[in-house]
Short mmCIF file of C-alpha atoms in Angstrom, two decimals:
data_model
loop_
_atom_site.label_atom_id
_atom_site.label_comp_id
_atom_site.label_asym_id
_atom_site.label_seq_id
_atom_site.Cartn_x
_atom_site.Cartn_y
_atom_site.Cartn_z
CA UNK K 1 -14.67 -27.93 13.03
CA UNK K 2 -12.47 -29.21 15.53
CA UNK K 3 -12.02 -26.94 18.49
CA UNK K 4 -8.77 -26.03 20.02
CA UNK K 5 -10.53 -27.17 23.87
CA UNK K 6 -11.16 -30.28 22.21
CA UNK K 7 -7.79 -31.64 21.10
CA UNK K 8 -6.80 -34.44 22.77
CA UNK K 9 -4.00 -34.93 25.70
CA UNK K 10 -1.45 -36.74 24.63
CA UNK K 11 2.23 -37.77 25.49
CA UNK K 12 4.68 -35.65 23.93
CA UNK K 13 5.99 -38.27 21.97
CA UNK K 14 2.63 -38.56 20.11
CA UNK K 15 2.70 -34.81 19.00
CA UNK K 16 2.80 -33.33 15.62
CA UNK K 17 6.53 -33.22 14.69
CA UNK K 18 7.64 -34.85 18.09
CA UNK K 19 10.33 -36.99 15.66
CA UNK K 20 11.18 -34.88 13.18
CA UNK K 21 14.75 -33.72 14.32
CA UNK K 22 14.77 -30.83 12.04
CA UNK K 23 11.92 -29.33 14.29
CA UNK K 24 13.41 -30.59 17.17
CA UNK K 25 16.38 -28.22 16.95
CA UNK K 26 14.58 -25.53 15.75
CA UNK K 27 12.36 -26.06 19.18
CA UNK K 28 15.72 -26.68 20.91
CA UNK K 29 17.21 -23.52 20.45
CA UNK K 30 13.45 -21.39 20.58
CA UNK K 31 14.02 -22.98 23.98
CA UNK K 32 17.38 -21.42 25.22
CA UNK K 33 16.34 -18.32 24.31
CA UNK K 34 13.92 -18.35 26.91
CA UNK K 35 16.07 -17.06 29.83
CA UNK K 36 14.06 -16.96 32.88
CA UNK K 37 11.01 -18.35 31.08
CA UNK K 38 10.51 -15.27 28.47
CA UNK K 39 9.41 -15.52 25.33
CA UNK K 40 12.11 -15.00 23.31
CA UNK K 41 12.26 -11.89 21.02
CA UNK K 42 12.28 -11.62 17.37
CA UNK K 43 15.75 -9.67 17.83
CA UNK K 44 17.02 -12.59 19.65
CA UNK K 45 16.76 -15.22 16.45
CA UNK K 46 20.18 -15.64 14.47
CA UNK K 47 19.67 -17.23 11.17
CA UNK K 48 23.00 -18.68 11.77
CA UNK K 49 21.78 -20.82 14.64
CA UNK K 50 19.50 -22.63 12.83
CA UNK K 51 20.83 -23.82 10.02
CA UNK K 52 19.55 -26.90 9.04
CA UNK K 53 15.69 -25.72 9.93
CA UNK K 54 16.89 -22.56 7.46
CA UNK K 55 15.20 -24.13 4.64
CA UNK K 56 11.73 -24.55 6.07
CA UNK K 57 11.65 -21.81 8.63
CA UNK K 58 9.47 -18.43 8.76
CA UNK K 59 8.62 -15.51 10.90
CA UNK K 60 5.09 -14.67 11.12
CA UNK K 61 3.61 -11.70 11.69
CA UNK K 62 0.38 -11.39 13.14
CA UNK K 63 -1.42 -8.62 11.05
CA UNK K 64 -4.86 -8.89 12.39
CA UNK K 65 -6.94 -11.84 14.72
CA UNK K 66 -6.57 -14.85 12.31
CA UNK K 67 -4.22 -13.23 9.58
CA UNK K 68 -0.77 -13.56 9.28
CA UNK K 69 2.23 -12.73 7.14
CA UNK K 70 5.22 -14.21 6.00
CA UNK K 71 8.16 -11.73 6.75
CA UNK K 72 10.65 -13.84 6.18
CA UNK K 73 10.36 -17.98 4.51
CA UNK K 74 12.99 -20.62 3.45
CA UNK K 75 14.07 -22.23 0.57
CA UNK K 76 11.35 -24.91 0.99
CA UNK K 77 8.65 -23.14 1.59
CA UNK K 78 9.20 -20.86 -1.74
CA UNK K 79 9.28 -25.07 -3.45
CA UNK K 80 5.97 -25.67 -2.17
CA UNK K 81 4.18 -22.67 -3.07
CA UNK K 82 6.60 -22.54 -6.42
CA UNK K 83 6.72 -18.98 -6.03
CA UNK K 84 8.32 -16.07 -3.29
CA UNK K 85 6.73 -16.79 0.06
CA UNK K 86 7.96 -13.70 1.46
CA UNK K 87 4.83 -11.56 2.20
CA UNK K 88 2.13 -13.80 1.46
CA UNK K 89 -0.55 -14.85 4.05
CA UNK K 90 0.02 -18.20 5.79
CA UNK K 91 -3.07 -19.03 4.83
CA UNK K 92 -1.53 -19.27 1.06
CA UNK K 93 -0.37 -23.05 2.18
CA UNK K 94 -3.73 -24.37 2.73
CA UNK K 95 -6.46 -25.67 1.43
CA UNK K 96 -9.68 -23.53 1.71
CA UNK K 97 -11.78 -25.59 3.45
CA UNK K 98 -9.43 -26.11 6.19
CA UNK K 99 -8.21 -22.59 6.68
CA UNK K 100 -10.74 -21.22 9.42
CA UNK K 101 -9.41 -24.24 12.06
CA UNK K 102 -5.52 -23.51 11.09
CA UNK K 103 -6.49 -19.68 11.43
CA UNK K 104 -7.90 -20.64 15.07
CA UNK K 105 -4.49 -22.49 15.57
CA UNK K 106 -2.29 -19.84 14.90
CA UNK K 107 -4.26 -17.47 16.88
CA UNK K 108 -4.08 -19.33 19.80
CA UNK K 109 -0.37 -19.20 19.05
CA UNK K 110 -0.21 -15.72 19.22
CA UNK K 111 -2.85 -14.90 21.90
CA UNK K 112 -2.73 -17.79 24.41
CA UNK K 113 0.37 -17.94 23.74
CA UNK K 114 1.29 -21.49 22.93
CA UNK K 115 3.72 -24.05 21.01
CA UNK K 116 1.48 -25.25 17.98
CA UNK K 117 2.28 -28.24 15.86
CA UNK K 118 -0.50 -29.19 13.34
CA UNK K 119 0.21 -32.47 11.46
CA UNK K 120 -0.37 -31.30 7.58
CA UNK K 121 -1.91 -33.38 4.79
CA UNK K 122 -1.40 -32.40 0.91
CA UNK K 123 -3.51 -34.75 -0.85
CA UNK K 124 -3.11 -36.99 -4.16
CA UNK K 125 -4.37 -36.90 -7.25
CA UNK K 126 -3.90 -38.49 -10.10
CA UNK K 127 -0.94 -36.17 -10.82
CA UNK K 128 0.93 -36.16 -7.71
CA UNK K 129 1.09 -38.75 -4.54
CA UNK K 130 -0.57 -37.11 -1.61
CA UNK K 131 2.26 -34.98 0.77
CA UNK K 132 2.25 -35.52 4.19
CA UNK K 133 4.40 -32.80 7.16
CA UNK K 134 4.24 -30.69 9.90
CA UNK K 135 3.81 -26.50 10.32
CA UNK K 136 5.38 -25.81 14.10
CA UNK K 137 4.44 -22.92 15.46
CA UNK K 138 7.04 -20.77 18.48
CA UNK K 139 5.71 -17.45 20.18
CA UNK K 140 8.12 -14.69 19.96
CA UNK K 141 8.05 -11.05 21.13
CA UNK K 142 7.84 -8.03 18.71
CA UNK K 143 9.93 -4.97 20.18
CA UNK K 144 6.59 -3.65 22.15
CA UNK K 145 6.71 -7.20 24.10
CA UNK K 146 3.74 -8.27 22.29
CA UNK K 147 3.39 -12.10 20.88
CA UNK K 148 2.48 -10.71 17.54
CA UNK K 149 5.67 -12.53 15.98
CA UNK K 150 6.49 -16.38 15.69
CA UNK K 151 9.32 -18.41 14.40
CA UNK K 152 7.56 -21.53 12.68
CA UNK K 153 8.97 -24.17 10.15
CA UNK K 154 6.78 -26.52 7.86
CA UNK K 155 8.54 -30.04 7.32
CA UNK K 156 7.58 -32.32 4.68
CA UNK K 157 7.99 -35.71 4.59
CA UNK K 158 8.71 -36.29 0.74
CA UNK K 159 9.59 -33.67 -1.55
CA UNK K 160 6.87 -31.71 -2.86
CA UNK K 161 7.04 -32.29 -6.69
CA UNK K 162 6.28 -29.75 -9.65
CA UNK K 163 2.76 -28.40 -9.23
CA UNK K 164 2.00 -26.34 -6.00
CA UNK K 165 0.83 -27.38 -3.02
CA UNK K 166 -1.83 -26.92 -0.58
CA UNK K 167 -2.08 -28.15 3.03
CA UNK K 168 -5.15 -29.98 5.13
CA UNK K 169 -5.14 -31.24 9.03
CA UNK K 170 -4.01 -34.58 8.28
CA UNK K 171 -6.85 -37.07 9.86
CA UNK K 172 -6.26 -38.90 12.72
CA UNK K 173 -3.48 -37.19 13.71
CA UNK K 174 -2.78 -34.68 17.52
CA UNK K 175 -2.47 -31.65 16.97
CA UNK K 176 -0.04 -30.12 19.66
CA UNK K 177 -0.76 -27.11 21.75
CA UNK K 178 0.97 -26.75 25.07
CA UNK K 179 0.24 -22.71 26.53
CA UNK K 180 2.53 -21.14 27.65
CA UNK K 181 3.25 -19.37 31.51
CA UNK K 182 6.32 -17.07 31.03
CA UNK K 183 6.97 -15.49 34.80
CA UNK K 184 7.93 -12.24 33.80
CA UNK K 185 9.68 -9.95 35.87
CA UNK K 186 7.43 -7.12 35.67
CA UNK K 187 4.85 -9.02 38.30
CA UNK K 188 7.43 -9.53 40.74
CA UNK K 189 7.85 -6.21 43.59
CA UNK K 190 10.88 -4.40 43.90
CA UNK K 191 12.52 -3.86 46.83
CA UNK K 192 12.09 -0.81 48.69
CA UNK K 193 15.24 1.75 48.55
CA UNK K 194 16.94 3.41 50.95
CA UNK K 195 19.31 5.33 48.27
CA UNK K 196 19.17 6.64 45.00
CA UNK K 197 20.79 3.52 43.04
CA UNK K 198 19.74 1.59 39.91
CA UNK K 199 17.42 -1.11 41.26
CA UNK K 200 18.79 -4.38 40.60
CA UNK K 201 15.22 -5.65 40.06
CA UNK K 202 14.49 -3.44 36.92
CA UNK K 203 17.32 -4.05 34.93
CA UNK K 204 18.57 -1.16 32.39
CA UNK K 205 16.69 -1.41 29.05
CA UNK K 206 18.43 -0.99 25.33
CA UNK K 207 17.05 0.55 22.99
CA UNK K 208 16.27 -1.97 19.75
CA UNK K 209 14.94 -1.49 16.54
CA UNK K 210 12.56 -3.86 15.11
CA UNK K 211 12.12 -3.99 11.40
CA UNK K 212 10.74 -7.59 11.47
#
């Protein structure tokens, strides 16, 4: 099993998904939500932003180390499985012998945390040509300011056909994972003071409700 210390350094033009424009934008605006280097919240993603990465997006949630959910999956992803993605386990899109190293991937998504892309292979049988894609993977915040959320998409590069399908780490192929080092406000000091006034450094919070 390939280890997550052992994947390769590469240029980020040689990543998983690095041409794929659909994750691209998807990435793009996962990336100006990040005001002041944050993670960006799972309150903070409009559906209507993303429109064309719609299709193939999801929103994990990370129900225990290695397990996660699909709270919410596109139009696509319900074509590969050929059934509602909504609520099933990631792990429903792969292959069995691969799923302990994609498991380990999306952990270290949640936990490091880190931008994940694993190139994908689907492969061919005498019934269908083999299906080759991408699963990115983006850190968000659940309303506790925990990583146990992420906003992901799974691109394909042909369509997926008639008969389910099932995913592999495509051979030969780098896997991205670039950590993550948000500098959150809550490490900085606040200034001493001298009166009793709202302290610009601790801003006032809202109160939000999460149903993600």
């Amino acid at each position: 099993m390939t280890s997550v210390s052992d994947i390769p350094t590469r240029r980020r033009s040689d990543k998983a998904g690095a041409n794929n424009a659909t994750l691209n934008s998807l990435e793009a605006y996962w990336q100006n939500l990040r005001h002041a280097q944050k993670i960006p919240s799972r309150n903070d993603i409009e559906p209507r932003q993303i429109d064309d990465a719609l299709p193939h997006a999801f929103i994990l949630q990370r129900v225990a180390p290695g397990v996660a959910r699909m709270r919410v999956a596109g139009q696509n992803l319900h074509e590969l499985l050929k059934m509602d993605a909504r609520g099933m386990p990631i792990s429903t899109l792969i292959l069995p012998e691969a799923r302990e190293e994609i498991a380990e991937l999306i952990e270290t998504a949640f936990t490091t945390p880190a931008i994940v892309a694993i190139p994908l292979l689907s492969p061919g049988t005498i019934l269908r040509q083999e299906l080759t894609g991408t699963m990115l993977l983006l850190p968000l915040l659940d309303a506790k300011g925990e990583t146990t959320r992420i906003l992901g998409a799974l691109v394909t590069d042909d369509a997926p056909g008639n008969r389910p399908r099932r995913f592999q780490i495509q051979p030969g192929k780098a896997i991205r994972n670039d950590p993550l080092r948000p500098q959150l406000a809550s490490v900085q000091t606040a200034p001493r003071q001298t009166k009793k006034e709202p302290s610009a450094a601790r801003p006032a919070l809202r109160l939000v409700v999460n149903n993600g």
